[in-house]
């Protein structure tokens, strides 16, 4: 059986990466805050009882590098290199005969989104949002599939507001359909395996099917099934699928919404998705993602970290690890330095490859780039700020930037002077990193 969200859930639990919440939780006033608590514990969280819904709700399933690694079947330190290597291929999906996601089918008057947990993610959000669905559509001109994440605001039992503006692919595809006066059929698959979750968060060329990337990441074709009310296919082992049409030429206010930088995006005219069916597993698990939190940024980071790894290696550096966590606008890169000044070339390569990168630190290989306090330790104990700094002004960064917060970049060389390892060798406790506290807790 193909790995799915449920098998990933079981894997997380075996690795101590899941916390179950048995007590009923209010999805509008409690659930989102508890996701943030879970991410601090570096655990996924399963709300077994959500008030107002028969469906449990799961979040933070790829909330750190270790959880992504579990999804890809590799240790955390291999996750970025594995993604880079597998992402060079495509394994197209196949339509199979099984469709757990269609065990229950609601059409017509039976369509009611209020069956799902209605989660308010941030205090000033306009209302409940669905956030973790993979939105699947087909370009009406080329027939090519596209998969993307698009936030969706509850508007009614069978209707959501959906953010999908160009240059985002779905927005472009919508414009082509609307120009012909056609509604755009879309399917929203909720409750997916990390292979699909990561692929959907990766920017590929328009026309390049993200599900082909998902197949390459999972090492076998993603199994699909045909939708019941529209001409699209969806992952057969998803938990829930919303089928419907984005209405041509219709724009309605949507927002505010606490977005990925943790700022609110204002009310904007956005599209309207009218449902034609809801299908789900008999005991469906709803999945949600909290924008701007660990799971969101971990997903957004992975493909960008792979770009950095590739670019820095292409510049000739002996690169060990790369991290864009926790904000994707700042990075840390560990290298085995070969000559003084090399960190500045690494910084130049990184800033050149990934334009949103605003702050970047190059460290030696003994520094854990995933541990922000370790990176701070390296900056404060190893950098020579009189010389090891690269400051670029009048450049460009994250595009939504009316006040020019992201047009300059700062790089810091936090590596020790070459040849001075004996003076700067870091102390280590005997057995550090090998001995586990858990092994000493039982008498
Ligand atoms: Mn795309």
GROMACS .gro file of C-alpha atoms and ligand atoms in nm:
model
  444
    1UNK     CA    1   0.000   0.000   0.000
    2UNK     CA    2   0.132   0.341  -0.093
    3UNK     CA    3   0.250   0.553   0.202
    4UNK     CA    4  -0.003   0.824   0.285
    5UNK     CA    5  -0.070   1.074   0.561
    6UNK     CA    6  -0.179   0.791   0.792
    7UNK     CA    7   0.137   0.590   0.749
    8UNK     CA    8   0.336   0.909   0.806
    9UNK     CA    9   0.135   0.970   1.122
   10UNK     CA   10   0.220   0.620   1.247
   11UNK     CA   11   0.587   0.678   1.163
   12UNK     CA   12   0.589   1.008   1.352
   13UNK     CA   13   0.434   0.840   1.654
   14UNK     CA   14   0.694   0.561   1.653
   15UNK     CA   15   0.966   0.828   1.657
   16UNK     CA   16   0.807   1.022   1.943
   17UNK     CA   17   0.715   1.303   1.705
   18UNK     CA   18   0.340   1.304   1.767
   19UNK     CA   19   0.131   1.441   2.050
   20UNK     CA   20  -0.234   1.331   2.072
   21UNK     CA   21  -0.493   1.564   2.225
   22UNK     CA   22  -0.790   1.361   2.354
   23UNK     CA   23  -0.980   1.651   2.513
   24UNK     CA   24  -1.232   1.836   2.292
   25UNK     CA   25  -1.075   2.148   2.142
   26UNK     CA   26  -1.251   2.455   2.005
   27UNK     CA   27  -1.124   2.514   1.648
   28UNK     CA   28  -1.190   2.888   1.662
   29UNK     CA   29  -1.038   2.975   1.999
   30UNK     CA   30  -0.797   2.697   2.104
   31UNK     CA   31  -0.670   2.480   1.821
   32UNK     CA   32  -0.427   2.719   1.648
   33UNK     CA   33  -0.249   2.817   1.969
   34UNK     CA   34  -0.196   2.450   2.053
   35UNK     CA   35  -0.034   2.392   1.712
   36UNK     CA   36   0.225   2.652   1.810
   37UNK     CA   37   0.280   2.470   2.140
   38UNK     CA   38   0.334   2.145   1.950
   39UNK     CA   39   0.585   2.300   1.712
   40UNK     CA   40   0.789   2.420   2.012
   41UNK     CA   41   0.804   2.054   2.118
   42UNK     CA   42   0.898   1.960   1.761
   43UNK     CA   43   0.599   1.731   1.739
   44UNK     CA   44   0.304   1.686   1.510
   45UNK     CA   45  -0.030   1.726   1.683
   46UNK     CA   46  -0.349   1.524   1.642
   47UNK     CA   47  -0.665   1.678   1.780
   48UNK     CA   48  -0.878   1.370   1.832
   49UNK     CA   49  -1.193   1.564   1.916
   50UNK     CA   50  -1.273   1.897   1.749
   51UNK     CA   51  -1.586   2.077   1.863
   52UNK     CA   52  -1.849   2.103   1.589
   53UNK     CA   53  -1.697   1.836   1.365
   54UNK     CA   54  -1.678   1.459   1.360
   55UNK     CA   55  -1.334   1.479   1.201
   56UNK     CA   56  -1.010   1.484   1.397
   57UNK     CA   57  -0.752   1.738   1.285
   58UNK     CA   58  -0.379   1.696   1.229
   59UNK     CA   59  -0.109   1.964   1.204
   60UNK     CA   60   0.268   2.012   1.197
   61UNK     CA   61   0.339   1.678   1.026
   62UNK     CA   62   0.648   1.821   0.854
   63UNK     CA   63   0.729   2.075   1.125
   64UNK     CA   64   1.105   2.029   1.122
   65UNK     CA   65   1.388   1.877   0.922
   66UNK     CA   66   1.361   1.546   1.108
   67UNK     CA   67   0.993   1.509   1.017
   68UNK     CA   68   1.066   1.596   0.653
   69UNK     CA   69   1.342   1.336   0.663
   70UNK     CA   70   1.098   1.074   0.795
   71UNK     CA   71   0.867   1.160   0.505
   72UNK     CA   72   1.148   1.116   0.253
   73UNK     CA   73   1.285   0.808   0.433
   74UNK     CA   74   1.624   0.962   0.512
   75UNK     CA   75   1.796   1.104   0.822
   76UNK     CA   76   1.752   1.478   0.882
   77UNK     CA   77   2.106   1.569   0.773
   78UNK     CA   78   2.040   1.406   0.433
   79UNK     CA   79   1.704   1.570   0.365
   80UNK     CA   80   1.819   1.867   0.155
   81UNK     CA   81   2.069   1.672  -0.055
   82UNK     CA   82   1.809   1.396  -0.105
   83UNK     CA   83   1.550   1.647  -0.218
   84UNK     CA   84   1.801   1.805  -0.458
   85UNK     CA   85   1.897   1.470  -0.608
   86UNK     CA   86   1.542   1.333  -0.644
   87UNK     CA   87   1.397   1.663  -0.767
   88UNK     CA   88   1.597   1.637  -1.090
   89UNK     CA   89   1.362   1.360  -1.207
   90UNK     CA   90   0.990   1.327  -1.267
   91UNK     CA   91   0.777   1.018  -1.200
   92UNK     CA   92   0.430   1.085  -1.344
   93UNK     CA   93   0.131   0.976  -1.136
   94UNK     CA   94  -0.095   0.687  -1.234
   95UNK     CA   95  -0.471   0.640  -1.206
   96UNK     CA   96  -0.533   0.332  -0.991
   97UNK     CA   97  -0.840   0.127  -0.904
   98UNK     CA   98  -0.863   0.208  -0.531
   99UNK     CA   99  -1.000   0.535  -0.398
  100UNK     CA  100  -1.025   0.550  -0.018
  101UNK     CA  101  -1.083   0.925  -0.048
  102UNK     CA  102  -1.418   0.852  -0.215
  103UNK     CA  103  -1.558   0.617   0.051
  104UNK     CA  104  -1.805   0.892   0.135
  105UNK     CA  105  -1.944   1.122  -0.136
  106UNK     CA  106  -2.155   1.433  -0.080
  107UNK     CA  107  -2.311   1.619  -0.373
  108UNK     CA  108  -2.590   1.872  -0.419
  109UNK     CA  109  -2.763   1.978  -0.098
  110UNK     CA  110  -2.544   1.739   0.104
  111UNK     CA  111  -2.236   1.957   0.042
  112UNK     CA  112  -2.148   2.123   0.371
  113UNK     CA  113  -1.800   2.246   0.455
  114UNK     CA  114  -1.914   2.287   0.816
  115UNK     CA  115  -1.857   1.913   0.855
  116UNK     CA  116  -1.486   1.997   0.856
  117UNK     CA  117  -1.306   2.153   1.153
  118UNK     CA  118  -1.350   2.530   1.104
  119UNK     CA  119  -1.020   2.668   1.223
  120UNK     CA  120  -0.945   3.032   1.296
  121UNK     CA  121  -0.566   3.061   1.275
  122UNK     CA  122  -0.505   3.418   1.388
  123UNK     CA  123  -0.702   3.665   1.602
  124UNK     CA  124  -0.779   3.914   1.325
  125UNK     CA  125  -0.841   3.658   1.048
  126UNK     CA  126  -1.167   3.716   0.862
  127UNK     CA  127  -1.294   3.375   0.970
  128UNK     CA  128  -1.213   3.005   0.940
  129UNK     CA  129  -0.960   2.911   0.672
  130UNK     CA  130  -0.865   2.586   0.500
  131UNK     CA  131  -0.491   2.597   0.449
  132UNK     CA  132  -0.332   2.258   0.387
  133UNK     CA  133  -0.518   2.154   0.073
  134UNK     CA  134  -0.336   2.090  -0.253
  135UNK     CA  135  -0.527   2.275  -0.521
  136UNK     CA  136  -0.524   2.078  -0.845
  137UNK     CA  137  -0.623   2.234  -1.177
  138UNK     CA  138  -0.560   2.188  -1.548
  139UNK     CA  139  -0.444   2.460  -1.786
  140UNK     CA  140  -0.729   2.494  -2.040
  141UNK     CA  141  -0.481   2.575  -2.319
  142UNK     CA  142  -0.210   2.314  -2.266
  143UNK     CA  143  -0.393   2.052  -2.058
  144UNK     CA  144  -0.102   2.053  -1.811
  145UNK     CA  145  -0.180   1.994  -1.447
  146UNK     CA  146  -0.086   2.239  -1.174
  147UNK     CA  147  -0.073   2.183  -0.797
  148UNK     CA  148  -0.048   2.463  -0.542
  149UNK     CA  149  -0.140   2.576  -0.193
  150UNK     CA  150  -0.402   2.848  -0.180
  151UNK     CA  151  -0.560   2.976   0.135
  152UNK     CA  152  -0.939   2.939   0.137
  153UNK     CA  153  -1.179   3.140   0.351
  154UNK     CA  154  -1.513   2.989   0.446
  155UNK     CA  155  -1.792   3.182   0.271
  156UNK     CA  156  -2.078   2.937   0.305
  157UNK     CA  157  -2.162   2.565   0.324
  158UNK     CA  158  -2.047   2.512  -0.034
  159UNK     CA  159  -1.831   2.814  -0.107
  160UNK     CA  160  -1.489   2.952  -0.019
  161UNK     CA  161  -1.291   3.261  -0.113
  162UNK     CA  162  -0.962   3.155  -0.265
  163UNK     CA  163  -0.639   3.352  -0.308
  164UNK     CA  164  -0.499   3.277  -0.655
  165UNK     CA  165  -0.357   3.575  -0.839
  166UNK     CA  166  -0.092   3.579  -1.114
  167UNK     CA  167   0.203   3.540  -1.143
  168UNK     CA  168   0.118   3.235  -0.933
  169UNK     CA  169   0.051   2.948  -1.176
  170UNK     CA  170  -0.306   2.886  -1.065
  171UNK     CA  171  -0.382   3.255  -1.114
  172UNK     CA  172  -0.242   3.242  -1.468
  173UNK     CA  173  -0.444   2.930  -1.545
  174UNK     CA  174  -0.758   3.088  -1.403
  175UNK     CA  175  -0.707   3.396  -1.624
  176UNK     CA  176  -0.687   3.176  -1.934
  177UNK     CA  177  -1.011   3.000  -1.845
  178UNK     CA  178  -1.185   3.324  -1.750
  179UNK     CA  179  -1.076   3.486  -2.079
  180UNK     CA  180  -1.278   3.214  -2.251
  181UNK     CA  181  -1.569   3.283  -2.019
  182UNK     CA  182  -1.520   2.945  -1.851
  183UNK     CA  183  -1.522   2.857  -1.483
  184UNK     CA  184  -1.204   2.676  -1.378
  185UNK     CA  185  -1.261   2.327  -1.232
  186UNK     CA  186  -1.039   2.265  -0.931
  187UNK     CA  187  -1.001   1.985  -0.679
  188UNK     CA  188  -0.861   2.048  -0.333
  189UNK     CA  189  -0.695   1.741  -0.182
  190UNK     CA  190  -0.663   1.766   0.197
  191UNK     CA  191  -0.460   1.521   0.405
  192UNK     CA  192  -0.153   1.426   0.206
  193UNK     CA  193   0.176   1.241   0.245
  194UNK     CA  194   0.492   1.457   0.279
  195UNK     CA  195   0.593   1.370  -0.080
  196UNK     CA  196   0.290   1.555  -0.211
  197UNK     CA  197   0.312   1.823   0.059
  198UNK     CA  198   0.673   1.905  -0.032
  199UNK     CA  199   0.611   1.889  -0.408
  200UNK     CA  200   0.317   2.126  -0.379
  201UNK     CA  201   0.538   2.377  -0.196
  202UNK     CA  202   0.811   2.364  -0.462
  203UNK     CA  203   0.826   2.620  -0.739
  204UNK     CA  204   0.863   2.445  -1.075
  205UNK     CA  205   0.808   2.582  -1.425
  206UNK     CA  206   0.454   2.645  -1.545
  207UNK     CA  207   0.341   2.325  -1.713
  208UNK     CA  208   0.568   2.104  -1.502
  209UNK     CA  209   0.335   1.879  -1.300
  210UNK     CA  210   0.410   1.900  -0.927
  211UNK     CA  211   0.267   1.547  -0.891
  212UNK     CA  212   0.548   1.424  -1.117
  213UNK     CA  213   0.788   1.575  -0.866
  214UNK     CA  214   0.594   1.408  -0.583
  215UNK     CA  215   0.644   1.072  -0.755
  216UNK     CA  216   1.017   1.136  -0.783
  217UNK     CA  217   1.035   1.229  -0.415
  218UNK     CA  218   0.842   0.920  -0.300
  219UNK     CA  219   1.018   0.689  -0.546
  220UNK     CA  220   0.698   0.560  -0.708
  221UNK     CA  221   0.407   0.717  -0.896
  222UNK     CA  222   0.144   0.889  -0.684
  223UNK     CA  223  -0.180   0.693  -0.718
  224UNK     CA  224  -0.470   0.905  -0.839
  225UNK     CA  225  -0.841   0.860  -0.882
  226UNK     CA  226  -1.088   1.048  -1.099
  227UNK     CA  227  -1.305   1.310  -0.935
  228UNK     CA  228  -1.677   1.237  -0.907
  229UNK     CA  229  -1.810   1.570  -1.039
  230UNK     CA  230  -1.534   1.733  -1.247
  231UNK     CA  231  -1.277   1.621  -1.504
  232UNK     CA  232  -0.968   1.607  -1.279
  233UNK     CA  233  -0.772   1.345  -1.086
  234UNK     CA  234  -0.675   1.362  -0.719
  235UNK     CA  235  -0.447   1.158  -0.489
  236UNK     CA  236  -0.652   0.847  -0.416
  237UNK     CA  237  -0.519   0.820  -0.061
  238UNK     CA  238  -0.587   1.178   0.045
  239UNK     CA  239  -0.825   1.221   0.339
  240UNK     CA  240  -1.072   1.472   0.196
  241UNK     CA  241  -1.132   1.620  -0.150
  242UNK     CA  242  -1.328   1.933  -0.229
  243UNK     CA  243  -1.438   1.944  -0.592
  244UNK     CA  244  -1.569   2.256  -0.757
  245UNK     CA  245  -1.531   2.547  -0.995
  246UNK     CA  246  -1.368   2.885  -0.953
  247UNK     CA  247  -1.622   3.128  -1.093
  248UNK     CA  248  -1.513   3.317  -1.404
  249UNK     CA  249  -1.493   3.693  -1.365
  250UNK     CA  250  -1.602   3.693  -1.000
  251UNK     CA  251  -1.395   3.869  -0.732
  252UNK     CA  252  -1.508   3.911  -0.373
  253UNK     CA  253  -1.337   4.052  -0.062
  254UNK     CA  254  -1.116   3.800   0.118
  255UNK     CA  255  -0.904   3.856   0.430
  256UNK     CA  256  -0.753   3.980   0.651
  257UNK     CA  257  -0.537   3.676   0.712
  258UNK     CA  258  -0.221   3.621   0.917
  259UNK     CA  259   0.024   3.514   0.647
  260UNK     CA  260   0.368   3.352   0.624
  261UNK     CA  261   0.576   3.642   0.757
  262UNK     CA  262   0.333   3.652   1.048
  263UNK     CA  263   0.189   3.982   0.927
  264UNK     CA  264  -0.175   4.019   0.827
  265UNK     CA  265  -0.247   4.056   0.459
  266UNK     CA  266  -0.529   4.307   0.410
  267UNK     CA  267  -0.872   4.249   0.261
  268UNK     CA  268  -0.831   4.199  -0.114
  269UNK     CA  269  -1.060   4.102  -0.399
  270UNK     CA  270  -1.004   3.731  -0.453
  271UNK     CA  271  -1.171   3.445  -0.636
  272UNK     CA  272  -1.469   3.234  -0.535
  273UNK     CA  273  -1.469   2.854  -0.542
  274UNK     CA  274  -1.815   2.695  -0.552
  275UNK     CA  275  -1.816   2.328  -0.459
  276UNK     CA  276  -1.974   2.054  -0.668
  277UNK     CA  277  -1.882   1.767  -0.433
  278UNK     CA  278  -1.706   1.678  -0.110
  279UNK     CA  279  -1.559   1.329  -0.084
  280UNK     CA  280  -1.370   1.181   0.209
  281UNK     CA  281  -1.260   0.867   0.382
  282UNK     CA  282  -1.509   0.709   0.619
  283UNK     CA  283  -1.297   0.816   0.918
  284UNK     CA  284  -1.134   1.117   0.753
  285UNK     CA  285  -0.864   1.320   0.926
  286UNK     CA  286  -0.863   1.690   0.845
  287UNK     CA  287  -0.520   1.845   0.794
  288UNK     CA  288  -0.434   2.208   0.860
  289UNK     CA  289  -0.125   2.425   0.832
  290UNK     CA  290  -0.058   2.739   1.027
  291UNK     CA  291   0.084   3.008   0.797
  292UNK     CA  292   0.412   3.154   0.913
  293UNK     CA  293   0.470   2.873   1.161
  294UNK     CA  294   0.726   2.594   1.159
  295UNK     CA  295   0.549   2.361   0.918
  296UNK     CA  296   0.483   2.634   0.664
  297UNK     CA  297   0.841   2.761   0.664
  298UNK     CA  298   0.992   2.411   0.671
  299UNK     CA  299   0.796   2.325   0.356
  300UNK     CA  300   0.884   2.654   0.188
  301UNK     CA  301   1.249   2.617   0.287
  302UNK     CA  302   1.334   2.276   0.148
  303UNK     CA  303   1.346   2.350  -0.225
  304UNK     CA  304   1.522   2.683  -0.160
  305UNK     CA  305   1.777   2.512   0.063
  306UNK     CA  306   1.838   2.270  -0.223
  307UNK     CA  307   1.898   2.565  -0.458
  308UNK     CA  308   2.152   2.709  -0.214
  309UNK     CA  309   2.325   2.374  -0.168
  310UNK     CA  310   2.357   2.338  -0.544
  311UNK     CA  311   2.476   2.697  -0.601
  312UNK     CA  312   2.733   2.694  -0.321
  313UNK     CA  313   2.867   2.356  -0.433
  314UNK     CA  314   2.883   2.484  -0.791
  315UNK     CA  315   3.093   2.775  -0.665
  316UNK     CA  316   3.347   2.513  -0.561
  317UNK     CA  317   3.295   2.519  -0.185
  318UNK     CA  318   3.297   2.206   0.030
  319UNK     CA  319   2.948   2.270   0.167
  320UNK     CA  320   2.819   2.054   0.454
  321UNK     CA  321   2.472   2.176   0.552
  322UNK     CA  322   2.233   2.454   0.455
  323UNK     CA  323   1.938   2.592   0.649
  324UNK     CA  324   1.681   2.861   0.578
  325UNK     CA  325   1.496   2.800   0.901
  326UNK     CA  326   1.305   2.932   1.076
  327UNK     CA  327   1.201   3.223   0.849
  328UNK     CA  328   1.327   3.141   0.493
  329UNK     CA  329   1.462   3.498   0.469
  330UNK     CA  330   1.775   3.417   0.670
  331UNK     CA  331   2.018   3.134   0.612
  332UNK     CA  332   2.311   2.953   0.764
  333UNK     CA  333   2.561   2.755   0.558
  334UNK     CA  334   2.830   2.532   0.704
  335UNK     CA  335   3.144   2.466   0.499
  336UNK     CA  336   3.488   2.314   0.533
  337UNK     CA  337   3.680   2.632   0.454
  338UNK     CA  338   3.982   2.597   0.227
  339UNK     CA  339   4.104   2.956   0.202
  340UNK     CA  340   4.043   3.288   0.376
  341UNK     CA  341   3.782   3.488   0.190
  342UNK     CA  342   3.601   3.176   0.069
  343UNK     CA  343   3.300   3.244   0.297
  344UNK     CA  344   3.243   3.573   0.111
  345UNK     CA  345   3.229   3.385  -0.220
  346UNK     CA  346   2.983   3.143  -0.061
  347UNK     CA  347   2.770   3.436   0.052
  348UNK     CA  348   2.781   3.591  -0.295
  349UNK     CA  349   2.673   3.260  -0.452
  350UNK     CA  350   2.389   3.223  -0.202
  351UNK     CA  351   2.258   3.578  -0.243
  352UNK     CA  352   2.284   3.543  -0.621
  353UNK     CA  353   2.089   3.219  -0.632
  354UNK     CA  354   1.809   3.291  -0.388
  355UNK     CA  355   1.687   3.645  -0.409
  356UNK     CA  356   1.469   3.650  -0.096
  357UNK     CA  357   1.775   3.575   0.117
  358UNK     CA  358   1.832   3.880   0.337
  359UNK     CA  359   2.071   3.767   0.610
  360UNK     CA  360   2.318   3.482   0.569
  361UNK     CA  361   2.588   3.340   0.794
  362UNK     CA  362   2.870   3.106   0.690
  363UNK     CA  363   2.995   2.881   0.969
  364UNK     CA  364   3.240   2.596   1.012
  365UNK     CA  365   3.119   2.240   0.989
  366UNK     CA  366   3.111   2.190   1.367
  367UNK     CA  367   2.825   2.440   1.397
  368UNK     CA  368   2.467   2.310   1.372
  369UNK     CA  369   2.299   2.532   1.113
  370UNK     CA  370   1.955   2.413   1.228
  371UNK     CA  371   2.019   2.540   1.581
  372UNK     CA  372   1.980   2.918   1.579
  373UNK     CA  373   2.151   2.949   1.916
  374UNK     CA  374   2.452   2.759   1.779
  375UNK     CA  375   2.466   2.998   1.482
  376UNK     CA  376   2.451   3.295   1.719
  377UNK     CA  377   2.731   3.133   1.918
  378UNK     CA  378   2.943   3.116   1.603
  379UNK     CA  379   2.868   3.478   1.507
  380UNK     CA  380   2.961   3.609   1.849
  381UNK     CA  381   3.269   3.395   1.910
  382UNK     CA  382   3.417   3.352   1.562
  383UNK     CA  383   3.328   3.643   1.332
  384UNK     CA  384   3.563   3.932   1.260
  385UNK     CA  385   3.312   4.202   1.182
  386UNK     CA  386   3.580   4.444   1.060
  387UNK     CA  387   3.649   4.227   0.759
  388UNK     CA  388   3.420   3.925   0.734
  389UNK     CA  389   3.105   4.111   0.636
  390UNK     CA  390   2.935   4.137   0.298
  391UNK     CA  391   2.683   4.419   0.280
  392UNK     CA  392   2.488   4.459  -0.043
  393UNK     CA  393   2.263   4.761  -0.085
  394UNK     CA  394   2.019   4.863  -0.361
  395UNK     CA  395   1.950   4.502  -0.454
  396UNK     CA  396   1.621   4.314  -0.440
  397UNK     CA  397   1.457   4.070  -0.207
  398UNK     CA  398   1.112   3.959  -0.104
  399UNK     CA  399   0.885   4.141  -0.349
  400UNK     CA  400   0.590   4.256  -0.134
  401UNK     CA  401   0.796   4.537   0.017
  402UNK     CA  402   0.643   4.889  -0.001
  403UNK     CA  403   0.880   5.026   0.264
  404UNK     CA  404   1.204   4.882   0.126
  405UNK     CA  405   1.272   4.643   0.414
  406UNK     CA  406   1.422   4.377   0.189
  407UNK     CA  407   1.637   4.562  -0.065
  408UNK     CA  408   1.968   4.518   0.117
  409UNK     CA  409   2.150   4.203   0.225
  410UNK     CA  410   2.394   4.124   0.500
  411UNK     CA  411   2.634   3.830   0.498
  412UNK     CA  412   2.859   3.734   0.787
  413UNK     CA  413   3.166   3.512   0.781
  414UNK     CA  414   3.157   3.338   1.120
  415UNK     CA  415   3.435   3.089   1.049
  416UNK     CA  416   3.752   3.067   1.255
  417UNK     CA  417   4.083   3.184   1.105
  418UNK     CA  418   4.224   2.916   0.880
  419UNK     CA  419   4.481   2.699   1.053
  420UNK     CA  420   4.375   2.810   1.401
  421UNK     CA  421   4.162   2.509   1.489
  422UNK     CA  422   4.373   2.422   1.794
  423UNK     CA  423   4.312   2.765   1.946
  424UNK     CA  424   3.940   2.764   1.869
  425UNK     CA  425   3.860   2.397   1.920
  426UNK     CA  426   3.525   2.371   2.082
  427UNK     CA  427   3.498   2.194   2.414
  428UNK     CA  428   3.293   1.878   2.419
  429UNK     CA  429   3.174   1.680   2.718
  430UNK     CA  430   3.282   1.315   2.712
  431UNK     CA  431   3.004   1.128   2.527
  432UNK     CA  432   2.832   1.451   2.411
  433UNK     CA  433   2.589   1.387   2.129
  434UNK     CA  434   2.613   1.012   2.183
  435UNK     CA  435   2.469   0.968   2.531
  436UNK     CA  436   2.091   1.004   2.552
  437UNK     CA  437   1.916   1.133   2.864
  438UNK     CA  438   1.617   0.906   2.796
  439UNK     CA  439   1.840   0.604   2.849
  440UNK     CA  440   1.912   0.722   3.204
  441UNK     CA  441   1.556   0.799   3.313
  442UNK     CA  442   1.460   0.443   3.403
  443UNK     CA  443   1.618   0.326   3.733
  444LIG    MN1  444   0.302   2.506  -1.086
   0.00000   0.00000   0.00000
